[in-house]
mmCIF file of C-alpha atoms and ligand atoms in Angstrom:
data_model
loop_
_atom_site.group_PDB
_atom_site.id
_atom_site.type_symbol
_atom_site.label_atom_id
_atom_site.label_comp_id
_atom_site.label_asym_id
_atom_site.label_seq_id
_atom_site.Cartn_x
_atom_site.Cartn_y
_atom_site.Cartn_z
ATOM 1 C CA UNK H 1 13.179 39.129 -168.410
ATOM 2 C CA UNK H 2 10.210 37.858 -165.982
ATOM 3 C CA UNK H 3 11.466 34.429 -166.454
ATOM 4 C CA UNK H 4 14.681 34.802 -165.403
ATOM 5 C CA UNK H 5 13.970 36.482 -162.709
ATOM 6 C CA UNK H 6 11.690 34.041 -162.055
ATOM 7 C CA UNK H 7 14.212 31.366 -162.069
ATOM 8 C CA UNK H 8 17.071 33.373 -160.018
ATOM 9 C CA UNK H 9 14.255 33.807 -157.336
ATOM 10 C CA UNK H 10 13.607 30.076 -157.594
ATOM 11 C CA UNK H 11 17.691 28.952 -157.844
ATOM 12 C CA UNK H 12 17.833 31.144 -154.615
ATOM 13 C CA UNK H 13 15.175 30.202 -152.766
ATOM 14 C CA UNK H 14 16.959 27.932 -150.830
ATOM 15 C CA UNK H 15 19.454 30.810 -149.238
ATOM 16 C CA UNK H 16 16.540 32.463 -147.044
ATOM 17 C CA UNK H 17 17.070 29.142 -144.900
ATOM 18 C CA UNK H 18 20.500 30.418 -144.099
ATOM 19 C CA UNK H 19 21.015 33.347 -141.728
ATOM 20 C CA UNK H 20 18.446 34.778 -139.250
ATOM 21 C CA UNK H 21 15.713 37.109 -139.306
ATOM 22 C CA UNK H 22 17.025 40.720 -137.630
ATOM 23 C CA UNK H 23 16.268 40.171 -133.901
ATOM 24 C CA UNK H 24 17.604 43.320 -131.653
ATOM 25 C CA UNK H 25 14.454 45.183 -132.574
ATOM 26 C CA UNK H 26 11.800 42.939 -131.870
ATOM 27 C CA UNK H 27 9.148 43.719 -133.964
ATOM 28 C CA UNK H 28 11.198 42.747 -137.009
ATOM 29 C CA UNK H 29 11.499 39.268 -135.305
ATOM 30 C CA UNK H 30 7.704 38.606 -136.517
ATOM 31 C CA UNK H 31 8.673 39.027 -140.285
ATOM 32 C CA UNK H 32 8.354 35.570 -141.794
ATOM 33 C CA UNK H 33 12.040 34.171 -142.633
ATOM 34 C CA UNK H 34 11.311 32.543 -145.758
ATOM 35 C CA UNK H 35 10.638 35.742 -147.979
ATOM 36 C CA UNK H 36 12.584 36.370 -151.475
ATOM 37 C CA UNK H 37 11.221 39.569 -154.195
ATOM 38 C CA UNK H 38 13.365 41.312 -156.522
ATOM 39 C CA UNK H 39 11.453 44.476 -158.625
ATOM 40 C CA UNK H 40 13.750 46.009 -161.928
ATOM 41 C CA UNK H 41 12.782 49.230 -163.810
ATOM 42 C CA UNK H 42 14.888 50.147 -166.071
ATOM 43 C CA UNK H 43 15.988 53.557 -167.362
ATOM 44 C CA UNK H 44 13.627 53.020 -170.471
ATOM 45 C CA UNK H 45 10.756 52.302 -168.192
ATOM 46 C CA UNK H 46 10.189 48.709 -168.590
ATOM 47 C CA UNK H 47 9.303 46.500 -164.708
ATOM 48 C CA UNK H 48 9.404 43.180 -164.233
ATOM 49 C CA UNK H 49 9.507 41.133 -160.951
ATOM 50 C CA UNK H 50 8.978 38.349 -159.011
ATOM 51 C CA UNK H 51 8.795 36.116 -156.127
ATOM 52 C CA UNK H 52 7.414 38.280 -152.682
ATOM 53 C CA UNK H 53 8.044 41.982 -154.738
ATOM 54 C CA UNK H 54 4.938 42.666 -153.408
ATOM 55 C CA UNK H 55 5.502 42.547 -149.888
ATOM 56 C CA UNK H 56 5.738 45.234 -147.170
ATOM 57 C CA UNK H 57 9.094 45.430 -145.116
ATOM 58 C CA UNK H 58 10.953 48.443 -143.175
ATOM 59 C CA UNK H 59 13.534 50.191 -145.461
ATOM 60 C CA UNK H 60 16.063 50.204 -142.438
ATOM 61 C CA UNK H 61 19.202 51.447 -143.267
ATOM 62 C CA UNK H 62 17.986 52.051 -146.579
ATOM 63 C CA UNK H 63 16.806 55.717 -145.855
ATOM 64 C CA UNK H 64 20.256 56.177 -145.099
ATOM 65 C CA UNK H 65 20.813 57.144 -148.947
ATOM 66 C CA UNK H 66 17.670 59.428 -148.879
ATOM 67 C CA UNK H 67 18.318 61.538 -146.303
ATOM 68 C CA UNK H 68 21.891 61.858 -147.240
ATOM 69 C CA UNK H 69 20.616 63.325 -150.302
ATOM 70 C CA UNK H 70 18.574 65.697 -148.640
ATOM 71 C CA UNK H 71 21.575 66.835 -146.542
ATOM 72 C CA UNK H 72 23.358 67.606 -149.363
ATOM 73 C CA UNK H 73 20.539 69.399 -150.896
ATOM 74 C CA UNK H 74 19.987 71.501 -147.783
ATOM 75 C CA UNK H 75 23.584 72.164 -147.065
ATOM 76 C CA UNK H 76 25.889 71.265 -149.778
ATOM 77 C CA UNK H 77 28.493 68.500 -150.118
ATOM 78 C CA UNK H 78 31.407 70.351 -148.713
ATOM 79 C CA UNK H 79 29.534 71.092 -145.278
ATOM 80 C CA UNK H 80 28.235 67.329 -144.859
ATOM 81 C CA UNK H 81 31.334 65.783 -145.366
ATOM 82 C CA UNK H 82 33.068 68.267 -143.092
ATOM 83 C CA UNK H 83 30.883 66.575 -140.066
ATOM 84 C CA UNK H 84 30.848 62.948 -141.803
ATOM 85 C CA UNK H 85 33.608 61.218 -143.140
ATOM 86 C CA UNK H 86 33.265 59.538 -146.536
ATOM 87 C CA UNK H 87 35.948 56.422 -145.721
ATOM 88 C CA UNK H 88 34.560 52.472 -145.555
ATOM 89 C CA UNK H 89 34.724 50.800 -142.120
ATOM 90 C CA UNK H 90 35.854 47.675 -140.926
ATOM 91 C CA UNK H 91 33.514 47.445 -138.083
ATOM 92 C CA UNK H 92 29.730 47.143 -137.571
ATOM 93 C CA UNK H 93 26.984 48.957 -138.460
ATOM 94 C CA UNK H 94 26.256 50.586 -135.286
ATOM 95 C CA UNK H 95 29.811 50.419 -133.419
ATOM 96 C CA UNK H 96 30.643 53.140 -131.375
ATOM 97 C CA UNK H 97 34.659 52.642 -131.459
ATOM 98 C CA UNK H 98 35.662 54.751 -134.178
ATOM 99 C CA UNK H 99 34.028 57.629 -132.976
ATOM 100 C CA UNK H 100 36.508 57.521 -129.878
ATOM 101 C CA UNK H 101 39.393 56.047 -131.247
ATOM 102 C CA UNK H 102 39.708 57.421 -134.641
ATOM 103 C CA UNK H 103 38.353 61.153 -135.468
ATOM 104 C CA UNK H 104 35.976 61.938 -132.485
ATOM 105 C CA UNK H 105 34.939 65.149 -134.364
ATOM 106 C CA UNK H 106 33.538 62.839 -137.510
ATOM 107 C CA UNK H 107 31.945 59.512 -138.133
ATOM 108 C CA UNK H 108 33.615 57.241 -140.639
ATOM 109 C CA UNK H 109 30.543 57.577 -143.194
ATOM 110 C CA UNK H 110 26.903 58.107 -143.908
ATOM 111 C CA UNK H 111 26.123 54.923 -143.980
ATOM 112 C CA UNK H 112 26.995 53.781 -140.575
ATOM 113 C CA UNK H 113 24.422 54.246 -137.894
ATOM 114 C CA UNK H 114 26.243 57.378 -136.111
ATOM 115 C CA UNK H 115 27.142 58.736 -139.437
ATOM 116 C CA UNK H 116 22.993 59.218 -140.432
ATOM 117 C CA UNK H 117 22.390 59.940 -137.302
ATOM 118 C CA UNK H 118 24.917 63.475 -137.638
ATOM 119 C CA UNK H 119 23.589 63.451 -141.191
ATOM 120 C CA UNK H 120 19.833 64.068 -140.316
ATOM 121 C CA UNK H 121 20.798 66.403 -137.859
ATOM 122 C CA UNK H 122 21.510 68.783 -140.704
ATOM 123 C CA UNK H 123 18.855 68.256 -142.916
ATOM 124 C CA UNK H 124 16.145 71.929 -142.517
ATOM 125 C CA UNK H 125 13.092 71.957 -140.753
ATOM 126 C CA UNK H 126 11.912 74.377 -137.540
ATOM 127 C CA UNK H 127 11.480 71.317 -135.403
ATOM 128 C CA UNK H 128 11.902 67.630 -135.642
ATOM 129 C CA UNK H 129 8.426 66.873 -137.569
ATOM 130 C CA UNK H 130 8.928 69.091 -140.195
ATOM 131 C CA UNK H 131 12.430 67.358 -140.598
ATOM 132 C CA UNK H 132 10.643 63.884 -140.651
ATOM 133 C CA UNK H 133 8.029 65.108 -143.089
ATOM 134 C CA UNK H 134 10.230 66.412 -145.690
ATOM 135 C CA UNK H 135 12.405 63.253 -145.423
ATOM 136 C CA UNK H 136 8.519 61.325 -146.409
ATOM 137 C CA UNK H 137 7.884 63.636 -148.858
ATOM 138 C CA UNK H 138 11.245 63.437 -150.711
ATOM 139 C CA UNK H 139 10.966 59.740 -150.127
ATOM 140 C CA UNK H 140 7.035 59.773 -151.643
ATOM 141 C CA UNK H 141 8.537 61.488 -154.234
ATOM 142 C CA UNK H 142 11.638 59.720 -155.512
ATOM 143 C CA UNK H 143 9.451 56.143 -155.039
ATOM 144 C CA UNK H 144 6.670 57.374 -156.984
ATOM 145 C CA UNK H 145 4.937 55.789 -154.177
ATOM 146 C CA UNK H 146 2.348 58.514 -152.385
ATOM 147 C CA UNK H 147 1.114 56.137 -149.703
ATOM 148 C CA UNK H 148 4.156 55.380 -148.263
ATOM 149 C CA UNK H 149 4.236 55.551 -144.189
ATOM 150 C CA UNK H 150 5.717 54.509 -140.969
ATOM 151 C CA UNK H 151 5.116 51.169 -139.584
ATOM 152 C CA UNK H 152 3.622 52.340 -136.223
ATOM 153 C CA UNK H 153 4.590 48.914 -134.410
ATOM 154 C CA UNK H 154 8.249 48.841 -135.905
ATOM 155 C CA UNK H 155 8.614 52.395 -135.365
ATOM 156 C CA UNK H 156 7.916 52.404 -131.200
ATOM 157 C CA UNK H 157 10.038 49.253 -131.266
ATOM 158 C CA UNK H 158 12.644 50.697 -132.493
ATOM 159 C CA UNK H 159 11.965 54.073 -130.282
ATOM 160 C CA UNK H 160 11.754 51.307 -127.154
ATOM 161 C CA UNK H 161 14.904 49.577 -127.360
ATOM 162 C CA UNK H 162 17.099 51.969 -129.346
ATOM 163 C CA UNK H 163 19.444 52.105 -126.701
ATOM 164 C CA UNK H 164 22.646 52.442 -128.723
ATOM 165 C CA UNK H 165 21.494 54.675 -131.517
ATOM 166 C CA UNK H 166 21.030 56.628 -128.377
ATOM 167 C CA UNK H 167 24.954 56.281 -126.751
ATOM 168 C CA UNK H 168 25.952 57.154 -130.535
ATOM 169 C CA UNK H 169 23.718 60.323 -130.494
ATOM 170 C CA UNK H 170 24.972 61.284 -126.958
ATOM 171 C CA UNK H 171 28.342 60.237 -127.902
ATOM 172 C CA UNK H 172 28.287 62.450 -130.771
ATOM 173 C CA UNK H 173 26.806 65.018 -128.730
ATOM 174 C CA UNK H 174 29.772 64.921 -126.033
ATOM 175 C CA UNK H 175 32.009 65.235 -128.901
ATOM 176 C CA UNK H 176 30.451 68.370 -130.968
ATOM 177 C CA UNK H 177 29.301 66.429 -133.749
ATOM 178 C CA UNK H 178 25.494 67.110 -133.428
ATOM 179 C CA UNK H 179 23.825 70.026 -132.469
ATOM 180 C CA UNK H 180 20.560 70.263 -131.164
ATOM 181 C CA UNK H 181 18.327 68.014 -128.938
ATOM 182 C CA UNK H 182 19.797 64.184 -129.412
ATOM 183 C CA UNK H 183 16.351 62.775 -128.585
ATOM 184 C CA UNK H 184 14.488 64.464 -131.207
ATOM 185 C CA UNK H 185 16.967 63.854 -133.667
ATOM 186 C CA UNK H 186 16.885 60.207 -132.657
ATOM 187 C CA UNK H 187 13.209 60.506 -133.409
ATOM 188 C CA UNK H 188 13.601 61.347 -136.771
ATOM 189 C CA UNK H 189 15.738 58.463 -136.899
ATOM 190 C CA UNK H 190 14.034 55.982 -136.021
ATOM 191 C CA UNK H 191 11.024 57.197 -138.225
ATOM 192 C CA UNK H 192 13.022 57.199 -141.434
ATOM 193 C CA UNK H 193 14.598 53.838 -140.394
ATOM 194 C CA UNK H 194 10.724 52.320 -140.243
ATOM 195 C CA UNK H 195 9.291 53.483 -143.620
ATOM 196 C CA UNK H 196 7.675 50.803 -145.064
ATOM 197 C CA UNK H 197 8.736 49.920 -148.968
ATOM 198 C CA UNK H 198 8.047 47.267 -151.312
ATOM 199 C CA UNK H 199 11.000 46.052 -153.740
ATOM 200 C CA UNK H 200 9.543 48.543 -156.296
ATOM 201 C CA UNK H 201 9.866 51.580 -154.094
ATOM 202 C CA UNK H 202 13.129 50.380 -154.060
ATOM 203 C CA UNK H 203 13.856 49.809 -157.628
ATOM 204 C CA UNK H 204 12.420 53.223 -158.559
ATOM 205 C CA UNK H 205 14.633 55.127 -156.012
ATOM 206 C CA UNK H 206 17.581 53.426 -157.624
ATOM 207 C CA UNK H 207 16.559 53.319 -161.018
ATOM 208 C CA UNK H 208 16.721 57.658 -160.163
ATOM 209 C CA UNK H 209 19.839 57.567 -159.005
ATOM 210 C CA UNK H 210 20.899 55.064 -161.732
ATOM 211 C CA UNK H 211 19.533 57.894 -164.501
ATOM 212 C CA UNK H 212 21.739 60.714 -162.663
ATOM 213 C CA UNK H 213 19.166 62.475 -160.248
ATOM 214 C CA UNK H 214 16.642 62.326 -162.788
ATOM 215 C CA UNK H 215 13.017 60.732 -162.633
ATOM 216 C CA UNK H 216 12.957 58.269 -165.671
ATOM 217 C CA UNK H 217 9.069 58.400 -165.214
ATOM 218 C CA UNK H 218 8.759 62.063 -165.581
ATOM 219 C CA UNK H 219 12.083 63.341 -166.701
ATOM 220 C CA UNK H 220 12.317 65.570 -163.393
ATOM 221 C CA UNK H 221 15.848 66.319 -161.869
ATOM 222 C CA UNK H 222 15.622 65.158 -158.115
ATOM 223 C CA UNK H 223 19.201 66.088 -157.476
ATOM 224 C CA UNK H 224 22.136 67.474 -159.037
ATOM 225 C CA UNK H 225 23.772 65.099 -161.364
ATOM 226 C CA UNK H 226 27.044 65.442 -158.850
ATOM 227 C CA UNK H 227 24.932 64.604 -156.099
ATOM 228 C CA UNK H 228 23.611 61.452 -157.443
ATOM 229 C CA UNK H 229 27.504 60.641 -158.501
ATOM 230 C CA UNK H 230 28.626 61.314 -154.798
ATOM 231 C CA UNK H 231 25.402 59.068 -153.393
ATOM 232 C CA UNK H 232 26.047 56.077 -155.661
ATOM 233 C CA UNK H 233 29.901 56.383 -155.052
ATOM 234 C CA UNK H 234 29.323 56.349 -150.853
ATOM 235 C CA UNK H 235 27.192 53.025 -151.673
ATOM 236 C CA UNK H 236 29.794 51.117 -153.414
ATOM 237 C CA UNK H 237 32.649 52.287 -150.663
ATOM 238 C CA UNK H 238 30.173 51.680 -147.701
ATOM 239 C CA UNK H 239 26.765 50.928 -148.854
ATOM 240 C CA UNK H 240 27.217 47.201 -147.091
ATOM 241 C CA UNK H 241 28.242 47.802 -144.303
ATOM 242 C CA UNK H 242 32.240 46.150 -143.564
ATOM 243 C CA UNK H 243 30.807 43.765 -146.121
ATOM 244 C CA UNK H 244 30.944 46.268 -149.133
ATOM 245 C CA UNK H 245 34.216 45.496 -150.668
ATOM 246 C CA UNK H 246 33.078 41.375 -150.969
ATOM 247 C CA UNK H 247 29.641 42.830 -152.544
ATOM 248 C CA UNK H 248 32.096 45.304 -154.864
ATOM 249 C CA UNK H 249 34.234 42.186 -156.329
ATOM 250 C CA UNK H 250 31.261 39.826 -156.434
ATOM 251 C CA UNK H 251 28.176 42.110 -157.861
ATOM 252 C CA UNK H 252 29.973 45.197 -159.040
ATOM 253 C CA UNK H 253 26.952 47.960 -158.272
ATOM 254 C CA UNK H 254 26.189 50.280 -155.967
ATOM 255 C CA UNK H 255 24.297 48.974 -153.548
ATOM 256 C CA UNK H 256 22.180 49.398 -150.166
ATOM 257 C CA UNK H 257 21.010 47.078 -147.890
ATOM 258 C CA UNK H 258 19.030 47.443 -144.321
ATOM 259 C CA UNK H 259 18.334 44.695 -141.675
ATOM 260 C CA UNK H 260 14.635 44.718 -142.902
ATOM 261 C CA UNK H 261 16.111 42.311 -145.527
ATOM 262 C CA UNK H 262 15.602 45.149 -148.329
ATOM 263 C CA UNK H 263 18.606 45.756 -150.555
ATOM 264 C CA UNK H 264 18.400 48.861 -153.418
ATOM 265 C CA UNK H 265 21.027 48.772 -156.450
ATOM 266 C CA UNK H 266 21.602 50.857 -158.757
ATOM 267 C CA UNK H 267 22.755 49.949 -162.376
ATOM 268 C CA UNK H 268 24.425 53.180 -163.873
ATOM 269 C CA UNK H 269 22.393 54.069 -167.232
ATOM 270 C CA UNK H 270 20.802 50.558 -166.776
ATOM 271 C CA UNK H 271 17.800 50.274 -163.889
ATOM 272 C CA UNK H 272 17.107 50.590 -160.530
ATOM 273 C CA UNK H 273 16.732 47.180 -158.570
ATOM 274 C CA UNK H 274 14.951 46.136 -155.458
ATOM 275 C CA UNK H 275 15.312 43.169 -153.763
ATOM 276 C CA UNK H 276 14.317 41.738 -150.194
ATOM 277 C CA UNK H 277 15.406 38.553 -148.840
ATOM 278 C CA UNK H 278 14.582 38.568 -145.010
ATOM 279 C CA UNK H 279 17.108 36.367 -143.052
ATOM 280 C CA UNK H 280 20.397 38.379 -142.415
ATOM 281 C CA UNK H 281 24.012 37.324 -142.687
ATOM 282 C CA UNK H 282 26.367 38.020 -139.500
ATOM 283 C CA UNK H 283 26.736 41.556 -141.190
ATOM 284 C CA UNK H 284 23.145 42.361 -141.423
ATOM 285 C CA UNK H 285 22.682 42.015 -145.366
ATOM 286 C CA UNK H 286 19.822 39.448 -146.924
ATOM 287 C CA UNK H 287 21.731 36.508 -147.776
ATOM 288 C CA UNK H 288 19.293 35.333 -150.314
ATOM 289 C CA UNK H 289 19.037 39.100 -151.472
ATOM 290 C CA UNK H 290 22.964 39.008 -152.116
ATOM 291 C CA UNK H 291 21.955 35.648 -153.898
ATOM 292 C CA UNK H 292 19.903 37.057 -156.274
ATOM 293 C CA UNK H 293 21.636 39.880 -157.296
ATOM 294 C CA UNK H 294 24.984 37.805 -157.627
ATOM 295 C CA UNK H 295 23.304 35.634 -160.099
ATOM 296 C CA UNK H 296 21.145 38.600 -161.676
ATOM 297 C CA UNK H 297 24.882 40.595 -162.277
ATOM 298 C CA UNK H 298 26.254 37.743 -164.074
ATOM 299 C CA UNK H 299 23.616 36.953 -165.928
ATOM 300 C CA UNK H 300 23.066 40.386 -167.549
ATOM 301 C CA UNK H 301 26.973 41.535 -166.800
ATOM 302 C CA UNK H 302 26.007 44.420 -164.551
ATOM 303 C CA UNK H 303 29.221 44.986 -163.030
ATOM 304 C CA UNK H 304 30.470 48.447 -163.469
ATOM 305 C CA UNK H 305 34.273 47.768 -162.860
HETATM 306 N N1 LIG T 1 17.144 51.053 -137.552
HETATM 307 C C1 LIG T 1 18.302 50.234 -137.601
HETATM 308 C C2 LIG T 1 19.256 50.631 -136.511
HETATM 309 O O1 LIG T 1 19.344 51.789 -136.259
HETATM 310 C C3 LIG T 1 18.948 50.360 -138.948
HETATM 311 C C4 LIG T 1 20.121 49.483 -139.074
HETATM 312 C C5 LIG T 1 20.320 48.933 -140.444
HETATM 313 O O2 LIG T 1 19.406 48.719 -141.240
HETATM 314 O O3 LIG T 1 21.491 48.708 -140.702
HETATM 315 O O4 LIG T 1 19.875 49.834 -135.870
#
């Protein structure tokens, strides 16, 4: 298995010359263009990897799937989907259209910027840190990985020039959707959004969700079984952004991606993958990433459909 991945990694390599490295948050401007890791566990425990799995990168819109999680833990399905929508977009990542022009009450889905913004607005805490620090521990937890953080630098970059997350947030405000004080929400935010992962944090959140909810490590239920169903089924719908349906017919899993270049996919009763590829497509996903696992899916005939 480490020799095929090592020769996707090296048939893709090429692909991390096309696209460009995320730019509207500056700091992630400094991440070196060239990078390409993929990290599998699989459900029996076995990792292999290769290329760059070793490198640090901001999970992005990645943390989108954890915290949705923990607002369905806190609250229950029924209550998060009455404030978020669970329909696939055509439109960016962070527009702001659909919340005027479709439902004003909703966003379109969890995934979307707005949509985990209202969706961390529900997770429990008595104030905005003890929000953020169950969304680390849960992520700590689910990654195996104890040591994970916030990248400081990202993190006030984001904070600094976040200026739409912030018309979403008052948007939403305007409109009912969130309660409570927009800035600190926005805080919490922006501190999920610049956790920093390696592949294999990646591969070992999806390799959970891929085993139902349950830690294949430990045996541990993280979440419901139903939970982990709804999760996976939101990242094949949406999980892309208004590029899901392409990754659907061409890779078949569900999938996440972030514009740190990370991308976490989940192979039902398989393994957990984690790739990173940083130069971004026009949508925001890792071109090379969506390389990789294109050629990884066919190889080992991954797709679920
Ligand atoms: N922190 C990023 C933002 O809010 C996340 C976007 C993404 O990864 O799609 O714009």
């Amino acid at each position: 298995m480490n020799r095929l991945l090592n020769s996707i990694i090296e048939n893709n390599k090429k692909w991390t010359k096309e696209g460009k490295v995320a730019s509207y948050i500056p700091e992630l401007y400094k991440m070196d263009p060239d990078l390409l890791g993929i990290y599998v566990c699989t459900l029996s425990g076995e990792e292999y990897f290769s290329g760059d799995f070793n490198k640090k990168f901001t999970i992005q819109s990645i943390s989108k799937i954890i915290t949705l999680m923990l607002a369905i833990l806190d609250n229950g399905k029924d209550y998060v989907f009455s404030k978020v929508g669970m329909e696939p977009t055509e439109t960016s990542f962070n527009s702001i259209i659909n919340l005027e022009i479709k439902d004003p009450h909703k966003p379109i889905n969890p995934m979307i910027n707005a949509g985990a913004i209202a969706t961390v607005s529900m997770i429990a805490g008595k104030d905005s840190d003890e929000v953020f620090q169950r969304i680390l521990k849960f992520a700590r937890k689910i990654s195996g990985n104890p040591a994970m953080d916030i990248n400081q630098n990202v993190y006030k970059s984001e904070k600094e020039t976040g200026n739409r997350n912030r018309a979403l947030g008052y948007f939403m405000k305007s409109t009912g959707v969130l309660d409570g004080n927009v800035e600190e929400i926005l805080d919490v935010y922006f501190k999920q959004c610049s956790l920093e992962v390696t592949c294999k944090d990646l591969a070992r959140i999806g390799a959970m969700l891929a085993n139902d909810g349950v830690l294949p490590s430990s045996g541990e239920r993280i979440v419901p079984r139903d939970t982990a169903r709804i999760v996976k089924t939101i990242m094949v719908t949406c999980g892309m952004y208004d590029a899901s349906g392409k990754f659907a017919v061409d890779i078949g899993v569900p999938g996440k991606s972030g514009v740190g270049g990370g991308i976490l996919a989940c192979v039902p009763r398989r393994m957990g993958i984690g790739v990173f590829g940083t130069s971004l497509d026009e949508k925001g996903n890792s071109v090379a990433g969506i390389k990789v696992l294109e050629e990884l899916s066919k190889q080992l005939d991954l797709s679920i459909f």
